[in-house]
Amino acid sequence: MQSILRGGNRVLISRSTDVYTNLALERYLAENIKHQPKTRLLLLWRNKPCVVMGRYQNPYVESDIKYLNDKQIDLARRYSGGGTCYHDFGNLNLTILTTRQDYNRKKNLQWVVNTLNKAFNLTLYITDRDDIFLDTYKVTGSASRLERLYAYHHFTLLLRADLNELRRSLKSTDHMHITSKATSSVRSSVLNLSDQNNSITYENTLELLIKTFFQWNNEENTSNYDYIDSLLYYEQTKNIENELKSKKFIFETTPPFVYTIENKKQTIEITVSNGIITDIKGNDLINEKKQFIGQLFHSVYDDIHKLKTNYLSE
Amino acid sequence: MSAISAFLFRRTLQFQPIRQLHLTKCLYQERYFTKKHEWVQIIDTNKKQNEIRIGISDYAQRALGDVVYCELPAIGTKFKCDDTFATLESVKAVSDCYMPIDGEVSTVNDKLKDEADLINKSSYENGWLIQAIIDDKNKKNIPSTLMNEKQYEKFLEANKEASDH
């Protein structure tokens, strides 16, 4: 149990495909590993279909919440910044964990680009927003978290993801109604690496990245990687996992926003702060005011949706 | 150097620093810095309490990049030195700000709600993060536990030579 927390250049692969478990594991490792300067830990993970948004984003702006519920696609908020992405088994997640001083996104991405370009004959490049593009298509989204003693940079890699599901899940029906200072995603067209080179699979990419990771970090032993069974660390990670799963963290930590419904007769403005509806403005909304003020927005979302449909059809 | 010019040179040196210090004292209190690049400034008020203002340095804001979101604490929250008191998002990275000293939050900079990038544009003036009440003991210890501007500049110089990996 203790050896999982030793420092040095290491590769760990999570066996779990649950997004909350994996995010909790990532944080647990970040906070507890004895990070050594000038070394890197690579965590590799995959999730069953889910949507993951950045720390200060608004889920209603970034995805179709109803669709996610209907299709039982998990919705998660991560601790790092950046935009929203869709994960499934065709997407590989990489986390590079270092001391705060050694944090360097460009170097991490350069390693991946060099490795994949060489092995699969691709022309990947890094943009100034620290994304990896192939041509005009985005294949990687990245984000980071910096704390006092450690920092991590994690990013996705589209290998063989279901791009139709991706587009459908990330298509919001509410974004035009919401004004806020939450971080917005910068949208791009996406592409799977396997579309460019059909020989690319999750297995061969994993093997390749592990081998070249050790080479990059001047480690001779290129088979020093471990699989993590998250159940073994359940006691240590359960509090983090429970926070990640909670409606409080997912919905109520959304930055303040105003939900506006406009029709010819009037404009309705619903103000939400810390997840709670604090005010409704409009010409004649006495019943609605009684019904909604003080409620958690995500709990009454279906009713708000009905309100929207009614008012917009007037 | 001739004797006269040496004498004049010494006199100039004597005057310069004193003049600067005097001006500084009139306009604003000196800032003190942490190794994590936060700054502390004692605010001159007539109240009996010791109030300080906290922000991040120019070096920190440049390292962060454009701040797009700022999460500030609730007024009344008590923090210990090194506790996370605020979190910033910039260029897809979320980073914490650490308390330079024990204190209780008295005010937060509301302007940052709509203009988080004030932290970049004016890290020492309009882009301050919070104000906090501190006790006498901590106030007295500021010059010995934190770096003054000159010491901070030396610290930045020394750390520039961190080797590449």
Short mmCIF file of C-alpha atoms in Angstrom, two decimals:
data_model
loop_
_atom_site.label_atom_id
_atom_site.label_comp_id
_atom_site.label_asym_id
_atom_site.label_seq_id
_atom_site.Cartn_x
_atom_site.Cartn_y
_atom_site.Cartn_z
CA MET A 1 0.00 0.00 0.00
CA GLN A 2 2.78 2.41 0.90
CA SER A 3 4.78 1.83 -2.26
CA ILE A 4 2.09 3.46 -4.36
CA LEU A 5 3.10 6.75 -2.82
CA ARG A 6 6.83 6.67 -3.47
CA GLY A 7 8.28 9.37 -5.68
CA GLY A 8 10.46 9.15 -8.77
CA ASN A 9 9.71 8.63 -12.45
CA ARG A 10 6.76 6.27 -12.51
CA VAL A 11 3.83 5.13 -14.57
CA LEU A 12 0.53 4.08 -13.01
CA ILE A 13 -2.47 2.78 -14.93
CA SER A 14 -5.88 2.88 -13.32
CA ARG A 15 -8.11 -0.17 -13.72
CA SER A 16 -11.21 1.83 -12.89
CA THR A 17 -13.42 3.30 -15.59
CA ASP A 18 -15.50 5.41 -13.24
CA VAL A 19 -14.80 9.12 -13.69
CA TYR A 20 -15.37 10.00 -10.02
CA THR A 21 -13.06 7.23 -8.84
CA ASN A 22 -10.36 8.23 -11.29
CA LEU A 23 -10.52 11.92 -10.44
CA ALA A 24 -10.38 11.03 -6.74
CA LEU A 25 -7.40 8.75 -7.33
CA GLU A 26 -5.64 11.50 -9.25
CA ARG A 27 -6.12 13.94 -6.42
CA TYR A 28 -5.16 11.41 -3.76
CA LEU A 29 -1.90 10.67 -5.55
CA ALA A 30 -1.20 14.36 -6.12
CA GLU A 31 -1.68 15.22 -2.46
CA ASN A 32 0.12 12.26 -0.92
CA ILE A 33 2.97 11.17 -3.16
CA LYS A 34 6.45 12.14 -2.04
CA HIS A 35 7.19 14.21 -5.12
CA GLN A 36 10.83 14.37 -6.00
CA PRO A 37 12.22 17.32 -7.95
CA LYS A 38 12.97 16.67 -11.60
CA THR A 39 10.86 13.53 -11.74
CA ARG A 40 7.43 12.89 -13.23
CA LEU A 41 4.56 10.58 -12.49
CA LEU A 42 2.39 9.54 -15.41
CA LEU A 43 -1.14 8.37 -14.62
CA LEU A 44 -3.06 6.73 -17.45
CA TRP A 45 -6.82 6.33 -17.25
CA ARG A 46 -10.00 5.79 -19.25
CA ASN A 47 -13.61 6.41 -18.36
CA LYS A 48 -16.93 4.95 -19.43
CA PRO A 49 -19.02 7.62 -21.18
CA CYS A 50 -19.03 10.85 -19.20
CA VAL A 51 -18.79 14.60 -19.53
CA VAL A 52 -16.13 16.37 -17.47
CA MET A 53 -16.22 20.12 -16.98
CA GLY A 54 -13.60 22.51 -15.60
CA ARG A 55 -13.64 23.80 -12.03
CA TYR A 56 -15.40 27.09 -12.74
CA GLN A 57 -17.74 26.15 -15.53
CA ASN A 58 -21.52 26.09 -15.83
CA PRO A 59 -22.89 22.62 -16.68
CA TYR A 60 -25.99 24.07 -18.35
CA VAL A 61 -23.84 26.10 -20.74
CA GLU A 62 -21.51 23.24 -21.55
CA SER A 63 -23.75 20.21 -22.03
CA ASP A 64 -27.29 18.91 -22.52
CA ILE A 65 -28.14 17.95 -18.94
CA LYS A 66 -31.39 16.22 -19.92
CA TYR A 67 -29.63 14.13 -22.53
CA LEU A 68 -26.94 13.11 -20.05
CA ASN A 69 -29.62 12.02 -17.58
CA ASP A 70 -31.56 10.08 -20.19
CA LYS A 71 -28.50 8.27 -21.50
CA GLN A 72 -27.01 7.81 -18.01
CA ILE A 73 -23.85 9.60 -19.02
CA ASP A 74 -22.03 10.74 -15.88
CA LEU A 75 -21.43 14.44 -15.35
CA ALA A 76 -18.36 15.43 -13.36
CA ARG A 77 -16.59 18.61 -12.33
CA ARG A 78 -12.84 18.35 -12.02
CA TYR A 79 -10.48 20.35 -9.80
CA SER A 80 -8.43 21.76 -12.65
CA GLY A 81 -9.41 24.61 -14.95
CA GLY A 82 -10.22 24.68 -18.63
CA GLY A 83 -13.18 23.54 -20.68
CA THR A 84 -15.56 20.62 -20.99
CA CYS A 85 -14.79 17.31 -22.63
CA TYR A 86 -16.51 14.03 -23.37
CA HIS A 87 -14.78 10.79 -22.39
CA ASP A 88 -15.45 7.24 -23.48
CA PHE A 89 -13.34 4.13 -24.00
CA GLY A 90 -11.91 5.58 -27.19
CA ASN A 91 -10.35 8.45 -25.24
CA LEU A 92 -7.14 8.10 -23.25
CA ASN A 93 -6.51 10.41 -20.30
CA LEU A 94 -3.00 11.26 -19.22
CA THR A 95 -1.99 13.07 -16.03
CA ILE A 96 1.55 14.24 -15.47
CA LEU A 97 2.23 14.99 -11.84
CA THR A 98 5.34 16.88 -10.66
CA THR A 99 6.56 19.31 -8.03
CA ARG A 100 5.22 22.80 -8.57
CA GLN A 101 8.57 24.02 -9.87
CA ASP A 102 8.76 21.31 -12.51
CA TYR A 103 5.31 22.04 -13.94
CA ASN A 104 5.65 22.50 -17.69
CA ARG A 105 2.73 21.83 -20.01
CA LYS A 106 4.57 22.38 -23.25
CA LYS A 107 7.22 19.80 -22.42
CA ASN A 108 4.56 17.23 -21.57
CA LEU A 109 2.72 17.81 -24.82
CA GLN A 110 5.95 17.85 -26.81
CA TRP A 111 6.75 14.37 -25.55
CA VAL A 112 3.36 13.08 -26.74
CA VAL A 113 3.55 14.85 -30.09
CA ASN A 114 7.05 13.63 -30.81
CA THR A 115 6.18 10.07 -29.81
CA LEU A 116 2.99 9.81 -31.84
CA ASN A 117 4.29 11.63 -34.90
CA LYS A 118 7.28 9.34 -35.09
CA ALA A 119 5.48 6.07 -34.45
CA PHE A 120 2.32 6.68 -36.44
CA ASN A 121 3.55 9.04 -39.13
CA LEU A 122 1.36 11.96 -38.06
CA THR A 123 1.72 15.73 -38.23
CA LEU A 124 0.47 16.72 -34.79
CA TYR A 125 1.33 20.15 -33.41
CA ILE A 126 0.83 22.13 -30.20
CA THR A 127 -1.18 25.36 -30.17
CA ASP A 128 -0.62 28.35 -27.89
CA ARG A 129 -3.60 27.23 -25.82
CA ASP A 130 -1.73 24.00 -25.05
CA ASP A 131 -3.95 21.80 -27.18
CA ILE A 132 -2.76 19.23 -29.67
CA PHE A 133 -4.15 19.64 -33.17
CA LEU A 134 -3.99 17.56 -36.32
CA ASP A 135 -4.62 19.87 -39.24
CA THR A 136 -7.58 22.00 -38.13
CA TYR A 137 -8.90 19.38 -35.73
CA LYS A 138 -8.39 19.17 -32.01
CA VAL A 139 -7.30 15.80 -30.64
CA THR A 140 -6.34 16.85 -27.11
CA GLY A 141 -7.75 19.15 -24.48
CA SER A 142 -5.59 20.05 -21.51
CA ALA A 143 -5.97 21.58 -18.07
CA SER A 144 -3.97 21.94 -14.88
CA ARG A 145 -4.10 22.31 -11.14
CA LEU A 146 -1.31 24.00 -9.19
CA GLU A 147 -0.98 23.63 -5.43
CA ARG A 148 1.73 24.62 -3.00
CA LEU A 149 3.90 21.52 -3.30
CA TYR A 150 2.68 19.84 -6.47
CA ALA A 151 1.14 20.52 -9.83
CA TYR A 152 -0.56 18.35 -12.37
CA HIS A 153 -1.29 18.74 -16.04
CA HIS A 154 -3.85 16.37 -17.47
CA PHE A 155 -5.06 15.99 -20.99
CA THR A 156 -7.25 13.82 -23.19
CA LEU A 157 -6.25 12.00 -26.34
CA LEU A 158 -8.95 11.08 -28.85
CA LEU A 159 -8.09 7.69 -30.27
CA ARG A 160 -11.39 6.06 -31.28
CA ALA A 161 -14.08 7.97 -29.46
CA ASP A 162 -17.71 8.17 -30.53
CA LEU A 163 -17.66 11.67 -31.96
CA ASN A 164 -21.40 11.76 -32.60
CA GLU A 165 -22.07 11.09 -28.93
CA LEU A 166 -19.46 13.69 -28.07
CA ARG A 167 -21.17 16.37 -30.13
CA ARG A 168 -24.62 15.44 -28.88
CA SER A 169 -23.59 15.42 -25.22
CA LEU A 170 -21.82 18.76 -25.40
CA LYS A 171 -24.67 20.49 -27.22
CA SER A 172 -26.33 22.79 -24.70
CA THR A 173 -29.97 23.83 -25.01
CA ASP A 174 -29.55 26.56 -22.42
CA HIS A 175 -26.40 28.43 -23.30
CA MET A 176 -28.24 31.27 -25.04
CA HIS A 177 -30.25 31.87 -21.86
CA ILE A 178 -27.33 32.12 -19.47
CA THR A 179 -25.08 35.07 -18.64
CA SER A 180 -22.24 34.58 -16.20
CA LYS A 181 -18.55 34.96 -15.58
CA ALA A 182 -18.01 31.21 -15.58
CA THR A 183 -15.17 29.92 -17.75
CA SER A 184 -16.44 29.12 -21.23
CA SER A 185 -15.15 26.30 -23.33
CA VAL A 186 -13.44 27.27 -26.55
CA ARG A 187 -15.04 24.97 -29.07
CA SER A 188 -13.17 23.22 -31.87
CA SER A 189 -13.89 20.49 -34.37
CA VAL A 190 -12.47 17.21 -33.16
CA LEU A 191 -10.93 14.18 -34.76
CA ASN A 192 -9.89 10.69 -33.69
CA LEU A 193 -6.26 9.80 -34.30
CA SER A 194 -7.44 6.48 -35.71
CA ASP A 195 -9.23 8.40 -38.47
CA GLN A 196 -5.83 9.53 -39.67
CA ASN A 197 -4.05 6.22 -39.12
CA ASN A 198 -6.23 3.17 -38.73
CA SER A 199 -3.55 1.12 -36.99
CA ILE A 200 -3.80 3.26 -33.86
CA THR A 201 -5.45 1.49 -30.93
CA TYR A 202 -5.70 2.10 -27.21
CA GLU A 203 -3.38 -0.84 -26.52
CA ASN A 204 -0.55 0.09 -28.82
CA THR A 205 -0.74 3.75 -27.87
CA LEU A 206 -0.54 2.87 -24.18
CA GLU A 207 2.47 0.64 -24.71
CA LEU A 208 4.21 3.25 -26.81
CA LEU A 209 3.61 6.09 -24.37
CA ILE A 210 4.85 4.07 -21.41
CA LYS A 211 8.05 3.13 -23.17
CA THR A 212 8.84 6.63 -24.41
CA PHE A 213 7.87 8.22 -21.10
CA PHE A 214 10.68 6.36 -19.38
CA GLN A 215 13.08 7.22 -22.19
CA TRP A 216 12.15 10.89 -21.92
CA ASN A 217 12.87 10.80 -18.20
CA ASN A 218 16.13 8.88 -18.63
CA GLU A 219 14.93 5.81 -16.83
CA GLU A 220 16.48 2.59 -18.03
CA ASN A 221 13.85 0.30 -16.62
CA THR A 222 11.07 0.77 -19.15
CA SER A 223 8.79 -1.83 -17.65
CA ASN A 224 8.46 -0.19 -14.23
CA TYR A 225 4.76 0.49 -14.48
CA ASP A 226 1.95 -0.59 -12.14
CA TYR A 227 -1.76 -1.07 -12.44
CA ILE A 228 -3.82 0.50 -9.66
CA ASP A 229 -6.86 -1.26 -8.38
CA SER A 230 -8.89 1.59 -6.93
CA LEU A 231 -10.71 -0.70 -4.51
CA LEU A 232 -7.45 -1.14 -2.59
CA TYR A 233 -7.39 2.60 -1.90
CA TYR A 234 -11.09 3.08 -1.27
CA GLU A 235 -10.62 4.16 2.35
CA GLN A 236 -8.16 6.84 1.34
CA THR A 237 -10.12 8.15 -1.62
CA LYS A 238 -13.74 7.79 -0.55
CA ASN A 239 -14.08 11.31 0.87
CA ILE A 240 -12.73 12.86 -2.30
CA GLU A 241 -14.90 10.58 -4.41
CA ASN A 242 -18.00 11.50 -2.43
CA GLU A 243 -17.30 15.18 -2.90
CA LEU A 244 -16.86 14.69 -6.65
CA LYS A 245 -20.14 12.75 -6.90
CA SER A 246 -22.14 15.22 -4.80
CA LYS A 247 -24.77 17.46 -6.38
CA LYS A 248 -23.28 20.18 -4.21
CA PHE A 249 -19.91 20.07 -5.93
CA ILE A 250 -21.24 19.39 -9.42
CA PHE A 251 -24.02 21.98 -9.46
CA GLU A 252 -23.78 24.33 -6.51
CA THR A 253 -20.19 25.44 -7.03
CA THR A 254 -21.18 26.89 -10.41
CA PRO A 255 -20.24 30.58 -10.52
CA PRO A 256 -23.24 32.95 -10.16
CA PHE A 257 -25.39 33.26 -13.26
CA VAL A 258 -28.62 34.75 -14.59
CA TYR A 259 -31.03 32.58 -16.56
CA THR A 260 -33.07 34.76 -18.94
CA ILE A 261 -36.25 33.85 -20.83
CA GLU A 262 -37.42 36.45 -23.29
CA ASN A 263 -40.69 36.59 -25.18
CA LYS A 264 -42.59 39.46 -26.79
CA LYS A 265 -44.44 40.37 -23.60
CA GLN A 266 -41.69 40.31 -21.00
CA THR A 267 -38.21 39.27 -19.96
CA ILE A 268 -37.84 36.87 -17.06
CA GLU A 269 -34.51 36.85 -15.21
CA ILE A 270 -33.69 34.12 -12.72
CA THR A 271 -30.63 34.85 -10.58
CA VAL A 272 -28.69 31.86 -9.22
CA SER A 273 -25.90 32.07 -6.69
CA ASN A 274 -24.20 29.11 -4.98
CA GLY A 275 -26.74 26.93 -6.77
CA ILE A 276 -29.71 28.65 -5.14
CA ILE A 277 -32.32 30.77 -6.94
CA THR A 278 -32.06 34.08 -5.13
CA ASP A 279 -34.30 36.25 -7.30
CA ILE A 280 -36.75 36.20 -10.20
CA LYS A 281 -37.55 39.35 -12.15
CA GLY A 282 -40.44 39.65 -14.55
CA ASN A 283 -43.77 41.42 -14.92
CA ASP A 284 -46.22 39.02 -13.35
CA LEU A 285 -44.56 36.05 -11.70
CA ILE A 286 -46.06 35.87 -8.23
CA ASN A 287 -46.65 32.12 -8.36
CA GLU A 288 -43.29 31.39 -9.85
CA LYS A 289 -41.58 33.50 -7.24
CA LYS A 290 -43.19 31.49 -4.47
CA GLN A 291 -42.31 28.27 -6.18
CA PHE A 292 -38.70 28.94 -7.09
CA ILE A 293 -37.01 31.40 -4.76
CA GLY A 294 -34.77 29.64 -2.28
CA GLN A 295 -34.78 26.42 -4.30
CA LEU A 296 -31.72 24.75 -5.71
CA PHE A 297 -31.66 25.47 -9.44
CA HIS A 298 -30.64 21.94 -10.36
CA SER A 299 -33.52 20.48 -8.32
CA VAL A 300 -36.16 22.57 -10.08
CA TYR A 301 -34.51 22.47 -13.48
CA ASP A 302 -37.34 20.48 -15.08
CA ASP A 303 -39.87 23.07 -13.94
CA ILE A 304 -37.69 25.89 -15.22
CA HIS A 305 -37.52 24.05 -18.52
CA LYS A 306 -41.35 23.89 -18.60
CA LEU A 307 -41.52 27.59 -17.76
CA LYS A 308 -39.17 28.31 -20.63
CA THR A 309 -41.22 26.24 -23.08
CA ASN A 310 -44.46 27.90 -21.99
CA TYR A 311 -43.16 31.45 -22.18
CA LEU A 312 -41.36 30.96 -25.46
CA SER A 313 -44.47 29.59 -27.11
CA GLU A 314 -46.61 32.60 -26.12
CA MET B 1 38.44 60.33 -7.82
CA SER B 2 39.62 63.70 -6.45
CA ALA B 3 39.02 64.44 -2.80
CA ILE B 4 36.25 66.93 -3.54
CA SER B 5 34.37 64.68 -5.93
CA ALA B 6 34.74 61.76 -3.52
CA PHE B 7 33.30 63.92 -0.76
CA LEU B 8 30.40 65.05 -2.95
CA PHE B 9 29.76 61.49 -4.05
CA ARG B 10 29.56 60.30 -0.46
CA ARG B 11 27.19 63.13 0.43
CA THR B 12 24.94 62.25 -2.52
CA LEU B 13 24.79 58.66 -1.40
CA GLN B 14 23.88 59.82 2.08
CA PHE B 15 20.98 61.87 0.84
CA GLN B 16 19.42 59.68 -1.81
CA PRO B 17 18.13 56.79 0.29
CA ILE B 18 16.80 59.05 3.03
CA ARG B 19 14.87 61.15 0.55
CA GLN B 20 13.35 58.08 -1.05
CA LEU B 21 12.34 56.59 2.26
CA HIS B 22 10.65 59.78 3.33
CA LEU B 23 8.58 59.97 0.15
CA THR B 24 7.64 56.32 0.43
CA LYS B 25 6.38 56.73 3.97
CA CYS B 26 4.14 59.61 2.96
CA LEU B 27 2.44 57.90 0.03
CA TYR B 28 1.98 54.25 1.01
CA GLN B 29 3.21 51.65 3.40
CA GLU B 30 5.89 49.29 2.28
CA ARG B 31 4.90 45.96 0.80
CA TYR B 32 6.22 42.67 2.09
CA PHE B 33 6.40 39.51 0.02
CA THR B 34 6.23 35.76 0.48
CA LYS B 35 8.22 33.11 -1.38
CA LYS B 36 4.96 32.11 -3.01
CA HIS B 37 4.67 35.63 -4.49
CA GLU B 38 1.85 37.06 -2.39
CA TRP B 39 2.27 40.62 -1.03
CA VAL B 40 1.06 42.17 2.20
CA GLN B 41 0.54 45.86 2.85
CA ILE B 42 -0.46 47.39 6.15
CA ILE B 43 -3.39 49.72 5.67
CA ASP B 44 -3.34 52.99 7.56
CA THR B 45 -6.68 53.33 9.25
CA ASN B 46 -7.84 55.05 12.40
CA LYS B 47 -9.38 51.90 13.71
CA LYS B 48 -7.85 50.08 16.64
CA GLN B 49 -7.44 46.96 14.52
CA ASN B 50 -4.44 46.07 12.38
CA GLU B 51 -5.70 45.69 8.84
CA ILE B 52 -3.64 44.43 5.91
CA ARG B 53 -4.27 44.14 2.23
CA ILE B 54 -3.15 41.02 0.34
CA GLY B 55 -2.52 40.49 -3.36
CA ILE B 56 -0.16 38.70 -5.72
CA SER B 57 3.02 40.13 -7.18
CA ASP B 58 3.66 41.25 -10.72
CA TYR B 59 5.92 38.24 -11.17
CA ALA B 60 3.04 35.94 -10.14
CA GLN B 61 0.48 37.54 -12.44
CA ARG B 62 2.85 37.27 -15.38
CA ALA B 63 3.55 33.62 -14.61
CA LEU B 64 -0.19 32.90 -14.38
CA GLY B 65 -1.27 34.54 -17.59
CA ASP B 66 -4.68 36.17 -18.02
CA VAL B 67 -6.83 35.50 -14.98
CA VAL B 68 -10.33 34.53 -16.09
CA TYR B 69 -11.90 33.65 -12.77
CA CYS B 70 -11.26 34.46 -9.14
CA GLU B 71 -12.79 32.64 -6.17
CA LEU B 72 -12.56 34.68 -2.96
CA PRO B 73 -13.37 33.70 0.63
CA ALA B 74 -16.35 34.75 2.72
CA ILE B 75 -15.94 37.77 4.96
CA GLY B 76 -15.24 36.66 8.50
CA THR B 77 -13.31 33.51 7.53
CA LYS B 78 -10.28 32.95 9.73
CA PHE B 79 -7.14 31.62 8.10
CA LYS B 80 -3.77 30.48 9.31
CA CYS B 81 -0.53 31.28 7.54
CA ASP B 82 -0.16 29.11 4.38
CA ASP B 83 -3.89 28.26 4.19
CA THR B 84 -5.47 28.63 0.77
CA PHE B 85 -7.56 31.81 0.89
CA ALA B 86 -8.33 32.31 -2.80
CA THR B 87 -8.23 30.33 -6.03
CA LEU B 88 -7.56 31.73 -9.47
CA GLU B 89 -8.13 30.29 -12.91
CA SER B 90 -5.92 31.41 -15.76
CA VAL B 91 -5.19 29.78 -19.09
CA LYS B 92 -6.91 26.54 -18.04
CA ALA B 93 -4.88 26.25 -14.85
CA VAL B 94 -6.42 26.53 -11.40
CA SER B 95 -3.99 27.76 -8.76
CA ASP B 96 -4.29 28.59 -5.10
CA CYS B 97 -3.18 31.71 -3.25
CA TYR B 98 -1.73 31.20 0.23
CA MET B 99 -2.14 33.36 3.31
CA PRO B 100 1.11 35.19 4.07
CA ILE B 101 0.10 35.53 7.73
CA ASP B 102 -2.69 34.49 10.16
CA GLY B 103 -5.73 36.69 9.70
CA GLU B 104 -9.50 37.14 9.51
CA VAL B 105 -11.02 38.31 6.24
CA SER B 106 -12.55 41.78 6.61
CA THR B 107 -13.13 42.73 2.96
CA VAL B 108 -12.85 41.10 -0.45
CA ASN B 109 -12.28 42.94 -3.71
CA ASP B 110 -15.74 42.76 -5.30
CA LYS B 111 -14.48 44.30 -8.52
CA LEU B 112 -12.77 40.98 -9.27
CA LYS B 113 -16.17 39.30 -9.72
CA ASP B 114 -16.66 41.05 -13.03
CA GLU B 115 -13.09 41.96 -13.83
CA ALA B 116 -10.84 39.13 -12.74
CA ASP B 117 -8.11 40.43 -15.02
CA LEU B 118 -7.55 43.44 -12.76
CA ILE B 119 -5.17 41.03 -11.07
CA ASN B 120 -3.05 41.16 -14.22
CA LYS B 121 -3.57 44.82 -15.11
CA SER B 122 -2.97 46.22 -11.63
CA SER B 123 -1.56 43.57 -9.32
CA TYR B 124 -0.47 46.09 -6.68
CA GLU B 125 -3.36 48.56 -6.81
CA ASN B 126 -6.84 47.72 -8.13
CA GLY B 127 -6.13 44.00 -8.39
CA TRP B 128 -5.76 43.36 -4.64
CA LEU B 129 -7.51 40.22 -3.43
CA ILE B 130 -8.59 40.56 0.21
CA GLN B 131 -8.16 42.61 3.34
CA ALA B 132 -7.68 40.94 6.70
CA ILE B 133 -7.41 41.78 10.38
CA ILE B 134 -4.22 40.54 12.04
CA ASP B 135 -3.03 40.60 15.63
CA ASP B 136 -0.24 42.77 17.06
CA LYS B 137 2.25 39.95 17.37
CA ASN B 138 1.94 38.98 13.71
CA LYS B 139 2.07 42.61 12.63
CA LYS B 140 5.35 43.10 14.50
CA ASN B 141 6.82 40.00 12.91
CA ILE B 142 6.11 41.00 9.32
CA PRO B 143 9.55 42.54 8.58
CA SER B 144 11.29 39.46 9.95
CA THR B 145 9.08 36.71 8.51
CA LEU B 146 8.45 38.24 5.08
CA MET B 147 10.68 39.85 2.46
CA ASN B 148 10.69 43.56 1.75
CA GLU B 149 10.66 44.71 -1.87
CA LYS B 150 14.45 44.64 -2.24
CA GLN B 151 14.78 41.24 -0.67
CA TYR B 152 11.98 39.93 -2.89
CA GLU B 153 13.71 41.26 -6.00
CA LYS B 154 16.93 39.51 -4.96
CA PHE B 155 14.92 36.34 -4.34
CA LEU B 156 13.48 36.51 -7.88
CA GLU B 157 16.94 37.02 -9.36
CA ALA B 158 18.36 34.07 -7.46
CA ASN B 159 15.56 31.76 -8.57
CA LYS B 160 15.82 32.69 -12.22
CA GLU B 161 18.81 30.42 -12.44
CA ALA B 162 16.70 27.32 -11.69
CA SER B 163 18.02 24.73 -14.11
CA ASP B 164 16.03 23.29 -16.96
CA HIS B 165 14.61 19.79 -16.86
#
